[in-house]
CSV table of C-alpha atoms and ligand atoms in Angstrom, one decimal:
chain,number,residue,atom,x,y,z
A,721,MET,CA,-28.0,-1.3,-7.1
A,722,ILE,CA,-26.3,2.1,-6.7
A,723,ARG,CA,-22.6,1.6,-6.0
A,724,ARG,CA,-20.9,-1.8,-6.4
A,725,ALA,CA,-18.1,-1.9,-3.5
A,726,ALA,CA,-14.8,-3.2,-4.8
A,727,PHE,CA,-14.0,-6.4,-3.3
A,728,ALA,CA,-10.4,-5.9,-3.1
A,729,THR,CA,-8.7,-9.3,-2.3
A,730,ALA,CA,-5.5,-8.0,-3.6
A,731,SER,CA,-5.1,-5.0,-1.0
A,732,VAL,CA,-6.2,-7.2,2.0
A,733,LEU,CA,-3.5,-9.8,1.1
A,734,ALA,CA,-1.2,-6.7,1.0
A,735,LEU,CA,-2.0,-5.8,4.5
A,736,GLY,CA,-0.1,-9.1,5.4
A,737,LEU,CA,-2.7,-11.6,5.8
A,738,SER,CA,-0.3,-14.1,7.7
A,739,LEU,CA,-0.5,-17.8,7.1
A,740,VAL,CA,2.7,-18.3,9.0
A,741,GLY,CA,2.1,-21.4,11.4
A,742,ALA,CA,-0.3,-23.0,9.1
A,743,ARG,CA,0.9,-26.7,8.6
A,744,ALA,CA,0.8,-28.2,5.4
A,745,ASP,CA,-0.9,-31.5,7.1
A,746,SER,CA,-3.4,-29.5,9.3
A,747,PRO,CA,-6.9,-29.3,7.7
A,748,PRO,CA,-8.1,-25.7,7.3
A,749,ILE,CA,-11.0,-24.3,9.4
A,750,ARG,CA,-13.9,-23.7,6.8
A,751,ILE,CA,-16.3,-20.8,7.3
A,752,GLY,CA,-19.1,-20.8,4.9
A,753,PHE,CA,-20.4,-17.0,4.0
A,754,ILE,CA,-23.9,-16.8,2.7
A,755,VAL,CA,-24.2,-13.3,1.2
A,756,ASP,CA,-25.9,-10.9,-1.5
A,757,LEU,CA,-22.8,-10.0,-3.9
A,758,SER,CA,-24.8,-9.4,-6.9
A,759,GLY,CA,-28.2,-7.8,-7.4
A,760,GLU,CA,-30.2,-5.0,-5.5
A,761,PHE,CA,-28.3,-5.7,-2.3
A,762,ALA,CA,-25.0,-6.4,-3.6
A,763,ASP,CA,-23.3,-3.7,-1.7
A,764,TYR,CA,-24.6,-5.5,1.7
A,765,GLY,CA,-22.7,-8.6,1.1
A,766,THR,CA,-19.6,-6.8,-0.2
A,767,GLU,CA,-19.2,-4.7,2.9
A,768,ILE,CA,-19.8,-7.6,5.0
A,769,LEU,CA,-17.2,-9.8,3.5
A,770,ASN,CA,-14.7,-7.0,2.9
A,771,ALA,CA,-14.8,-6.3,6.6
A,772,ALA,CA,-14.7,-9.8,7.9
A,773,LYS,CA,-11.4,-10.3,5.5
A,774,LEU,CA,-10.0,-7.4,7.0
A,775,TYR,CA,-10.4,-8.7,10.5
A,776,LEU,CA,-8.7,-11.6,9.6
A,777,ALA,CA,-5.9,-10.0,7.6
A,778,GLN,CA,-5.2,-7.9,10.7
A,779,HIS,CA,-5.1,-10.8,13.0
A,780,GLY,CA,-3.6,-13.6,11.1
A,781,GLY,CA,-5.0,-16.2,8.8
A,782,ALA,CA,-4.3,-19.2,10.9
A,783,ILE,CA,-4.8,-20.6,14.3
A,784,ALA,CA,-3.1,-23.4,16.0
A,785,GLY,CA,-1.7,-24.4,12.6
A,786,ARG,CA,-4.7,-24.4,11.0
A,787,LYS,CA,-5.6,-22.0,8.1
A,788,ILE,CA,-9.2,-20.1,8.1
A,789,GLU,CA,-10.5,-20.2,4.7
A,790,ILE,CA,-13.4,-18.1,3.7
A,791,ASP,CA,-15.9,-19.8,1.3
A,792,ALA,CA,-18.3,-17.2,0.1
A,793,LYS,CA,-21.5,-17.8,-1.8
A,794,ASP,CA,-23.7,-15.2,-3.6
A,795,THR,CA,-27.4,-15.5,-3.2
A,796,GLY,CA,-28.1,-12.8,-5.8
A,797,GLY,CA,-31.2,-12.0,-3.5
A,798,PRO,CA,-33.3,-11.4,-1.9
A,799,ASN,CA,-33.5,-15.2,-2.7
A,800,PRO,CA,-34.4,-17.8,0.4
A,801,GLU,CA,-34.5,-20.8,-1.8
A,802,VAL,CA,-31.0,-20.2,-3.1
A,803,ALA,CA,-29.6,-19.4,0.3
A,804,LYS,CA,-30.8,-22.6,1.4
A,805,ARG,CA,-29.5,-24.6,-1.5
A,806,LEU,CA,-26.0,-22.9,-0.9
A,807,ALA,CA,-26.2,-23.6,2.9
A,808,GLN,CA,-26.8,-27.2,2.0
A,809,GLU,CA,-23.7,-27.3,-0.4
A,810,LEU,CA,-21.5,-25.6,2.2
A,811,ILE,CA,-22.4,-28.4,4.8
A,812,VAL,CA,-22.5,-31.3,2.7
A,813,ASN,CA,-20.0,-30.9,-0.1
A,814,ASP,CA,-17.6,-28.1,1.3
A,815,LYS,CA,-17.8,-29.4,5.1
A,816,VAL,CA,-17.8,-26.1,6.6
A,817,ASP,CA,-17.2,-25.7,10.4
A,818,LEU,CA,-19.5,-22.6,10.5
A,819,LEU,CA,-21.9,-20.7,8.7
A,820,ALA,CA,-21.7,-16.8,8.6
A,821,GLY,CA,-22.8,-13.6,6.7
A,822,PHE,CA,-26.5,-13.5,6.2
A,823,THR,CA,-27.5,-10.1,4.7
A,824,LEU,CA,-31.2,-10.3,4.5
A,825,THR,CA,-33.7,-11.8,7.0
A,826,PRO,CA,-35.6,-13.9,4.6
A,827,GLU,CA,-32.5,-15.7,3.7
A,828,ALA,CA,-31.4,-16.3,7.3
A,829,LEU,CA,-34.6,-17.7,8.2
A,830,ALA,CA,-34.4,-20.2,5.0
A,831,VAL,CA,-31.1,-21.4,6.4
A,832,ALA,CA,-31.9,-21.7,10.2
A,833,PRO,CA,-33.4,-25.2,10.2
A,834,LEU,CA,-30.2,-26.5,8.3
A,835,ALA,CA,-28.0,-24.9,11.2
A,836,THR,CA,-29.9,-26.8,13.4
A,837,GLU,CA,-29.9,-30.1,11.8
A,838,ALA,CA,-26.1,-29.9,10.9
A,839,LYS,CA,-25.2,-28.4,14.2
A,840,LYS,CA,-23.2,-25.4,12.7
A,841,PRO,CA,-22.9,-22.2,14.5
A,842,MET,CA,-24.7,-19.5,12.4
A,843,VAL,CA,-23.1,-16.3,12.8
A,844,ILE,CA,-25.4,-13.4,11.7
A,845,MET,CA,-23.8,-10.4,10.4
A,846,ASN,CA,-26.8,-8.5,9.4
A,847,ALA,CA,-30.3,-9.9,9.0
A,848,ALA,CA,-31.9,-7.7,11.8
A,849,THR,CA,-35.5,-9.0,12.3
A,850,SER,CA,-35.9,-9.9,15.9
A,851,ILE,CA,-37.4,-13.5,15.3
A,852,VAL,CA,-34.2,-14.5,13.6
A,853,THR,CA,-32.4,-15.8,16.6
A,854,GLU,CA,-35.4,-17.7,17.7
A,855,LYS,CA,-35.4,-19.9,14.5
A,856,SER,CA,-32.3,-22.0,15.6
A,857,PRO,CA,-30.3,-22.4,18.9
A,858,TYR,CA,-27.0,-22.4,16.8
A,859,ILE,CA,-27.8,-18.7,15.8
A,860,VAL,CA,-25.7,-16.1,17.3
A,861,ARG,CA,-26.3,-12.1,15.9
A,862,PHE,CA,-23.6,-9.8,16.0
A,863,SER,CA,-25.4,-7.1,14.0
A,864,PHE,CA,-28.7,-5.4,15.8
A,865,THR,CA,-32.4,-5.7,15.7
A,866,LEU,CA,-34.9,-3.2,14.1
A,867,GLY,CA,-36.7,-3.4,17.4
A,868,GLU,CA,-33.9,-2.1,19.3
A,869,ILE,CA,-33.4,0.8,17.0
A,870,ALA,CA,-37.1,1.7,16.6
A,871,SER,CA,-38.1,1.3,20.2
A,872,VAL,CA,-35.2,4.0,21.2
A,873,LEU,CA,-36.4,6.3,18.3
A,874,ALA,CA,-39.8,6.2,19.3
A,875,LYS,CA,-39.1,7.1,23.0
A,876,TRP,CA,-36.7,9.9,21.8
A,877,ALA,CA,-39.6,11.4,19.4
A,878,ALA,CA,-42.1,11.3,22.3
A,879,GLU,CA,-39.8,13.2,24.4
A,880,ASN,CA,-38.8,15.8,21.8
A,881,GLY,CA,-42.3,17.3,20.9
A,882,ILE,CA,-43.4,14.7,18.4
A,883,LYS,CA,-46.8,13.9,19.4
A,884,LYS,CA,-48.4,12.2,16.1
A,885,VAL,CA,-46.8,10.0,13.8
A,886,TYR,CA,-47.3,8.1,10.6
A,887,THR,CA,-45.3,5.2,9.8
A,888,LEU,CA,-44.0,3.7,6.5
A,889,VAL,CA,-42.1,0.6,6.4
A,890,SER,CA,-41.0,-2.0,4.1
A,891,ASP,CA,-43.4,-5.1,3.9
A,892,TYR,CA,-41.1,-7.6,5.1
A,893,GLY,CA,-39.6,-8.8,8.4
A,894,PRO,CA,-37.5,-6.1,9.3
A,895,GLY,CA,-40.0,-3.4,8.3
A,896,VAL,CA,-42.8,-5.2,10.5
A,897,ASN,CA,-40.5,-5.5,13.3
A,898,ALA,CA,-39.7,-1.7,13.0
A,899,GLU,CA,-43.2,-0.8,12.8
A,900,GLY,CA,-44.6,-2.7,15.5
A,901,ALA,CA,-41.6,-1.5,18.1
A,902,PHE,CA,-42.1,1.9,16.8
A,903,LYS,CA,-45.7,2.0,17.4
A,904,LYS,CA,-45.6,0.0,20.8
A,905,TYR,CA,-43.0,2.3,22.4
A,906,PHE,CA,-44.7,5.6,20.8
A,907,THR,CA,-48.0,5.1,22.3
A,908,LEU,CA,-46.7,3.8,25.6
A,909,ALA,CA,-44.7,7.1,25.7
A,910,GLY,CA,-48.0,9.0,25.1
A,911,GLY,CA,-47.9,9.7,21.5
A,912,THR,CA,-50.4,8.7,18.8
A,913,ILE,CA,-50.3,6.9,15.4
A,914,ALA,CA,-52.1,8.8,12.6
A,915,GLY,CA,-51.7,6.1,10.1
A,916,SER,CA,-49.4,3.1,8.8
A,917,ASP,CA,-48.5,2.0,5.3
A,918,ARG,CA,-46.3,-0.8,4.0
A,919,SER,CA,-44.2,-0.4,0.6
A,920,PRO,CA,-43.5,-3.6,-1.3
A,921,LEU,CA,-39.8,-4.8,-1.0
A,922,LYS,CA,-39.3,-5.2,-4.6
A,923,GLY,CA,-39.8,-1.8,-6.6
A,924,PRO,CA,-41.5,0.3,-4.3
A,925,GLU,CA,-43.0,3.6,-5.5
A,926,PHE,CA,-43.1,6.0,-2.7
A,927,ALA,CA,-44.6,9.3,-4.0
A,928,PRO,CA,-48.5,7.7,-3.6
A,929,PHE,CA,-47.5,7.2,0.2
A,930,MET,CA,-46.4,10.6,0.4
A,931,GLN,CA,-49.8,12.0,-0.5
A,932,ARG,CA,-51.3,9.6,2.2
A,933,VAL,CA,-49.0,11.1,4.8
A,934,LYS,CA,-49.8,14.8,3.9
A,935,ASP,CA,-53.5,14.1,4.2
A,936,ALA,CA,-53.1,12.5,7.8
A,937,LYS,CA,-51.3,15.6,9.2
A,938,PRO,CA,-48.9,14.0,11.5
A,939,ASP,CA,-45.9,15.9,13.1
A,940,ALA,CA,-43.6,13.3,11.8
A,941,LEU,CA,-43.3,10.3,9.5
A,942,PHE,CA,-41.3,7.3,10.6
A,943,VAL,CA,-39.5,5.3,7.9
A,944,PHE,CA,-37.7,2.0,7.8
A,945,VAL,CA,-36.8,0.8,4.2
A,946,PRO,CA,-33.6,-1.5,3.6
A,947,SER,CA,-30.4,0.6,3.0
A,948,GLY,CA,-29.3,1.5,-0.5
A,949,ASP,CA,-31.4,2.4,-3.6
A,950,GLN,CA,-34.7,2.7,-1.4
A,951,GLY,CA,-33.2,4.7,1.2
A,952,VAL,CA,-32.4,7.3,-1.4
A,953,ALA,CA,-35.7,6.9,-3.1
A,954,VAL,CA,-37.8,7.4,-0.2
A,955,THR,CA,-35.6,10.4,1.1
A,956,LYS,CA,-36.1,12.2,-2.3
A,957,ALA,CA,-40.0,11.5,-2.4
A,958,TYR,CA,-40.4,13.0,0.7
A,959,GLN,CA,-38.4,16.1,-0.2
A,960,ASP,CA,-40.2,16.2,-3.5
A,961,SER,CA,-43.7,16.0,-2.0
A,962,GLY,CA,-43.6,19.1,0.1
A,963,LEU,CA,-43.9,17.3,3.4
A,964,ALA,CA,-41.2,19.4,5.2
A,965,GLY,CA,-42.9,22.6,3.9
A,966,ALA,CA,-46.3,21.4,5.4
A,967,GLY,CA,-44.2,21.0,9.0
A,968,ILE,CA,-44.1,17.1,8.7
A,969,LYS,CA,-40.7,16.0,9.8
A,970,MET,CA,-39.1,12.8,8.6
A,971,ILE,CA,-37.3,10.7,11.3
A,972,ALA,CA,-35.9,7.0,10.4
A,973,THR,CA,-34.0,4.3,11.2
A,974,GLY,CA,-30.3,4.7,10.1
A,975,ASP,CA,-30.4,2.4,7.2
A,976,ILE,CA,-31.7,5.2,5.2
A,977,THR,CA,-28.5,7.4,5.9
A,978,ASP,CA,-26.0,4.4,5.7
A,979,GLU,CA,-22.8,5.8,4.8
A,980,ALA,CA,-22.4,3.9,1.6
A,981,VAL,CA,-25.0,6.1,0.0
A,982,ILE,CA,-25.5,8.8,2.4
A,983,ASP,CA,-23.9,11.4,0.1
A,984,GLN,CA,-26.3,10.5,-2.7
A,985,LEU,CA,-29.1,12.2,-0.3
A,986,GLY,CA,-27.6,15.5,-1.1
A,987,ASP,CA,-27.9,18.6,1.1
A,988,ALA,CA,-31.8,18.7,1.5
A,989,ALA,CA,-30.9,15.6,4.0
A,990,VAL,CA,-29.4,17.9,6.3
A,991,GLY,CA,-30.7,17.9,9.7
A,992,LEU,CA,-32.6,14.4,9.2
A,993,VAL,CA,-32.7,12.5,12.5
A,994,THR,CA,-32.1,8.8,12.6
A,995,ALA,CA,-31.3,6.2,15.2
A,996,PHE,CA,-28.8,3.6,14.8
A,997,HIS,CA,-25.9,1.6,16.1
A,998,TYR,CA,-23.1,2.8,13.8
A,999,SER,CA,-21.7,5.9,12.2
A,1000,ASP,CA,-18.4,6.0,10.6
A,1001,THR,CA,-17.8,9.2,12.5
A,1002,HIS,CA,-18.4,7.6,16.0
A,1003,PRO,CA,-15.9,9.4,18.1
A,1004,SER,CA,-13.6,6.5,19.4
A,1005,GLU,CA,-10.2,5.5,18.8
A,1006,ALA,CA,-11.3,2.1,17.9
A,1007,ASN,CA,-13.4,3.4,15.0
A,1008,LYS,CA,-10.8,5.7,13.7
A,1009,GLU,CA,-8.5,2.9,13.6
A,1010,TYR,CA,-11.2,0.7,12.0
A,1011,VAL,CA,-12.2,3.4,9.3
A,1012,LYS,CA,-8.6,4.0,8.7
A,1013,ALA,CA,-7.7,0.3,8.1
A,1014,PHE,CA,-10.9,-0.3,6.0
A,1015,GLN,CA,-10.0,2.4,3.6
A,1016,ALA,CA,-6.7,1.4,3.5
A,1017,ALA,CA,-7.4,-1.8,2.3
A,1018,TYR,CA,-10.4,-1.0,-0.1
A,1019,GLY,CA,-10.0,2.8,-0.9
A,1020,SER,CA,-10.9,6.0,0.5
A,1021,LYS,CA,-14.0,6.4,-1.7
A,1022,LEU,CA,-15.4,3.3,0.3
A,1023,ARG,CA,-16.8,4.2,3.6
A,1024,PRO,CA,-17.5,1.3,6.1
A,1025,ASP,CA,-21.1,1.3,7.2
A,1026,PHE,CA,-23.1,-0.8,9.4
A,1027,MET,CA,-23.1,-4.1,7.4
A,1028,SER,CA,-19.1,-3.9,7.4
A,1029,VAL,CA,-19.2,-3.5,11.1
A,1030,GLY,CA,-21.4,-6.6,11.4
A,1031,GLY,CA,-19.0,-8.5,9.5
A,1032,TYR,CA,-16.0,-7.3,11.2
A,1033,ASP,CA,-17.5,-7.7,14.8
A,1034,GLY,CA,-18.8,-11.2,13.7
A,1035,MET,CA,-15.5,-12.5,12.4
A,1036,HIS,CA,-14.2,-11.0,15.7
A,1037,GLY,CA,-16.5,-13.4,17.5
A,1038,ILE,CA,-15.5,-16.4,15.6
A,1039,TYR,CA,-11.6,-15.6,15.6
A,1040,ASP,CA,-12.0,-15.4,19.6
A,1041,ALA,CA,-13.9,-18.5,19.8
A,1042,LEU,CA,-11.4,-20.5,17.4
A,1043,VAL,CA,-8.4,-18.9,19.3
A,1044,ARG,CA,-9.7,-19.9,22.7
A,1045,LEU,CA,-10.8,-23.6,21.3
A,1046,ASN,CA,-7.0,-23.7,20.1
A,1047,GLY,CA,-8.1,-24.1,16.5
A,1048,ASN,CA,-10.7,-27.0,17.3
A,1049,ALA,CA,-14.1,-25.8,15.9
A,1050,ASP,CA,-16.5,-28.1,18.0
A,1051,PRO,CA,-19.9,-26.4,17.4
A,1052,ASP,CA,-21.1,-26.6,20.5
A,1053,GLN,CA,-18.2,-25.1,22.4
A,1054,ALA,CA,-17.8,-22.5,19.8
A,1055,LEU,CA,-21.3,-21.7,20.5
A,1056,GLU,CA,-20.7,-21.4,24.3
A,1057,ILE,CA,-18.1,-18.9,23.7
A,1058,LEU,CA,-20.0,-16.8,20.7
A,1059,ARG,CA,-22.9,-16.2,23.0
A,1060,ARG,CA,-20.7,-14.6,26.0
A,1061,GLU,CA,-18.8,-12.3,23.3
A,1062,LYS,CA,-18.2,-8.9,24.8
A,1063,PHE,CA,-15.8,-6.3,23.2
A,1064,GLU,CA,-15.1,-2.8,22.3
A,1065,SER,CA,-16.5,-2.4,18.8
A,1066,PRO,CA,-15.9,0.1,16.1
A,1067,ARG,CA,-19.6,1.1,17.1
A,1068,GLY,CA,-18.7,1.5,20.8
A,1069,PRO,CA,-19.4,-1.1,23.6
A,1070,PHE,CA,-20.9,-4.4,22.0
A,1071,TRP,CA,-22.0,-7.6,23.7
A,1072,VAL,CA,-24.0,-10.8,23.1
A,1073,ASP,CA,-27.0,-11.4,25.5
A,1074,PRO,CA,-26.0,-15.0,26.5
A,1075,ASP,CA,-29.9,-15.6,27.2
A,1076,THR,CA,-31.1,-14.8,23.8
A,1077,ARG,CA,-27.8,-15.0,21.5
A,1078,ASP,CA,-28.6,-11.6,20.4
A,1079,ALA,CA,-26.8,-8.5,19.9
A,1080,VAL,CA,-26.7,-5.7,22.7
A,1081,ASN,CA,-25.9,-2.1,21.4
A,1082,THR,CA,-25.6,1.6,22.2
A,1083,VAL,CA,-28.3,3.0,20.2
A,1084,TYR,CA,-27.3,6.6,18.9
A,1085,ILE,CA,-29.6,9.3,18.1
A,1086,ARG,CA,-27.8,11.1,15.1
A,1087,LYS,CA,-28.5,14.0,12.8
A,1088,VAL,CA,-27.3,14.3,9.2
A,1089,GLU,CA,-24.6,17.0,8.7
A,1090,ARG,CA,-22.0,18.3,6.1
A,1091,GLN,CA,-18.4,17.8,7.1
A,1092,GLY,CA,-16.0,18.8,4.6
A,1093,GLY,CA,-17.1,17.5,1.3
A,1094,ARG,CA,-19.4,14.9,2.8
A,1095,LEU,CA,-22.6,14.1,4.6
A,1096,VAL,CA,-22.0,12.4,8.0
A,1097,ASN,CA,-24.3,11.0,10.7
A,1098,THR,CA,-23.5,12.9,14.0
A,1099,GLU,CA,-24.4,11.2,17.1
A,1100,PHE,CA,-25.8,13.3,19.8
A,1101,LYS,CA,-27.6,11.2,22.3
A,1102,ALA,CA,-26.7,7.8,23.3
A,1103,TYR,CA,-28.9,4.9,24.9
A,1104,PRO,CA,-26.4,2.3,26.2
A,1105,ASP,CA,-27.1,-1.6,26.5
A,1106,THR,CA,-30.1,-1.6,24.4
A,1107,LYS,CA,-31.8,-5.1,24.1
A,1108,ASP,CA,-34.0,-6.3,21.5
A,1109,PRO,CA,-37.2,-5.2,23.3
A,1110,ASP,CA,-39.1,-8.2,22.2
A,1111,LYS,CA,-36.9,-10.5,24.2
A,1112,THR,CA,-36.9,-8.5,27.4
A,1113,LYS,CA,-39.5,-9.5,30.0
B,1476,PHB,C1,-32.6,-7.3,6.7
B,1476,PHB,O1,-33.2,-8.1,5.8
B,1476,PHB,O2,-32.8,-8.2,8.0
B,1476,PHB,C2,-32.4,-6.0,6.7
B,1476,PHB,C3,-31.8,-5.7,5.3
B,1476,PHB,C4,-31.5,-4.3,5.3
B,1476,PHB,C5,-31.6,-3.5,6.4
B,1476,PHB,C6,-31.5,-3.8,7.6
B,1476,PHB,C7,-32.1,-5.2,7.7
B,1476,PHB,O3,-31.0,-2.2,6.1
């Protein structure tokens, strides 16, 4: 793990988490979070949880006299078996009303059958493989899918002089999803695939892949790896291997230039083109306010990233549902509200497709720029209302 985000409960409380109106005799509304708070993906869960707590702190911590309690469990993942056990504990022992969080796809997949059996709405704040929402009718996703992002990047690449691409993805759900969507939409737009590789999820070495890419002589290398250590490592391997000098560009999903780690990529990353649904420099008032509030709560060194926005917007959805139900967490009624959520997010316009319960995003094409003392993802083209392509007929 590169950077452990501070979990600053104290400063969130300082923001004024209001329990006014919570009656001593009313049972709390319990939200069980399953997130990675330790291990390689600790930053993910921390960003999600920090942002969800921020949303609550900004909106008041009680609804209709019932206090809202977050019960967060750490999978230390990737760890699907642990996620399943923790979900069982949350449902049976802690009697949570809803399940939320879900940083990694394999953990969300492991919990999905339990959500169905126990009839608990399961709010996905990251896990971004297309099939996740199909694994339980109780799942609603407030993040994105790799298919959304990769299909848009494929179209953009084909329209911008890139004719032949080599794909390199992490060998698990989101990577396979990104590879499939990229190949499909790039070839539909007239492009050719020069070759494809998949790197292991745990402990990948990227240098040998770069040699194979060089030998295949594509115009560009398309990459998806989970954000964090691997994004930094794959970018360094690309830079060290001389691919840029050989005229081979790198294009990627924005996981690699995640704001939590982007500064570690160094100036060699300037100009790198990615597609994604969130940048902390997205030029809207809603985002400026969000970044300001996030940093006021957690410190100016911590930049909110796409994980945080999934947590913030997921909590927004849950909060809306509970307000509209006047503090009654009836699962089926909550689900009906969650699947129709539509609001202005820090990422831009956001809505859930009621038919698929999946996130609909504006996907942006961005490039890495140096702005002041830091690297940023500057959005320069937008593809509004992008749905998961696997679910559109
Ligand atoms: C996922 O496991 O679904 C996942 C993890 C990290 C990412 C994107 C998706 O950057």
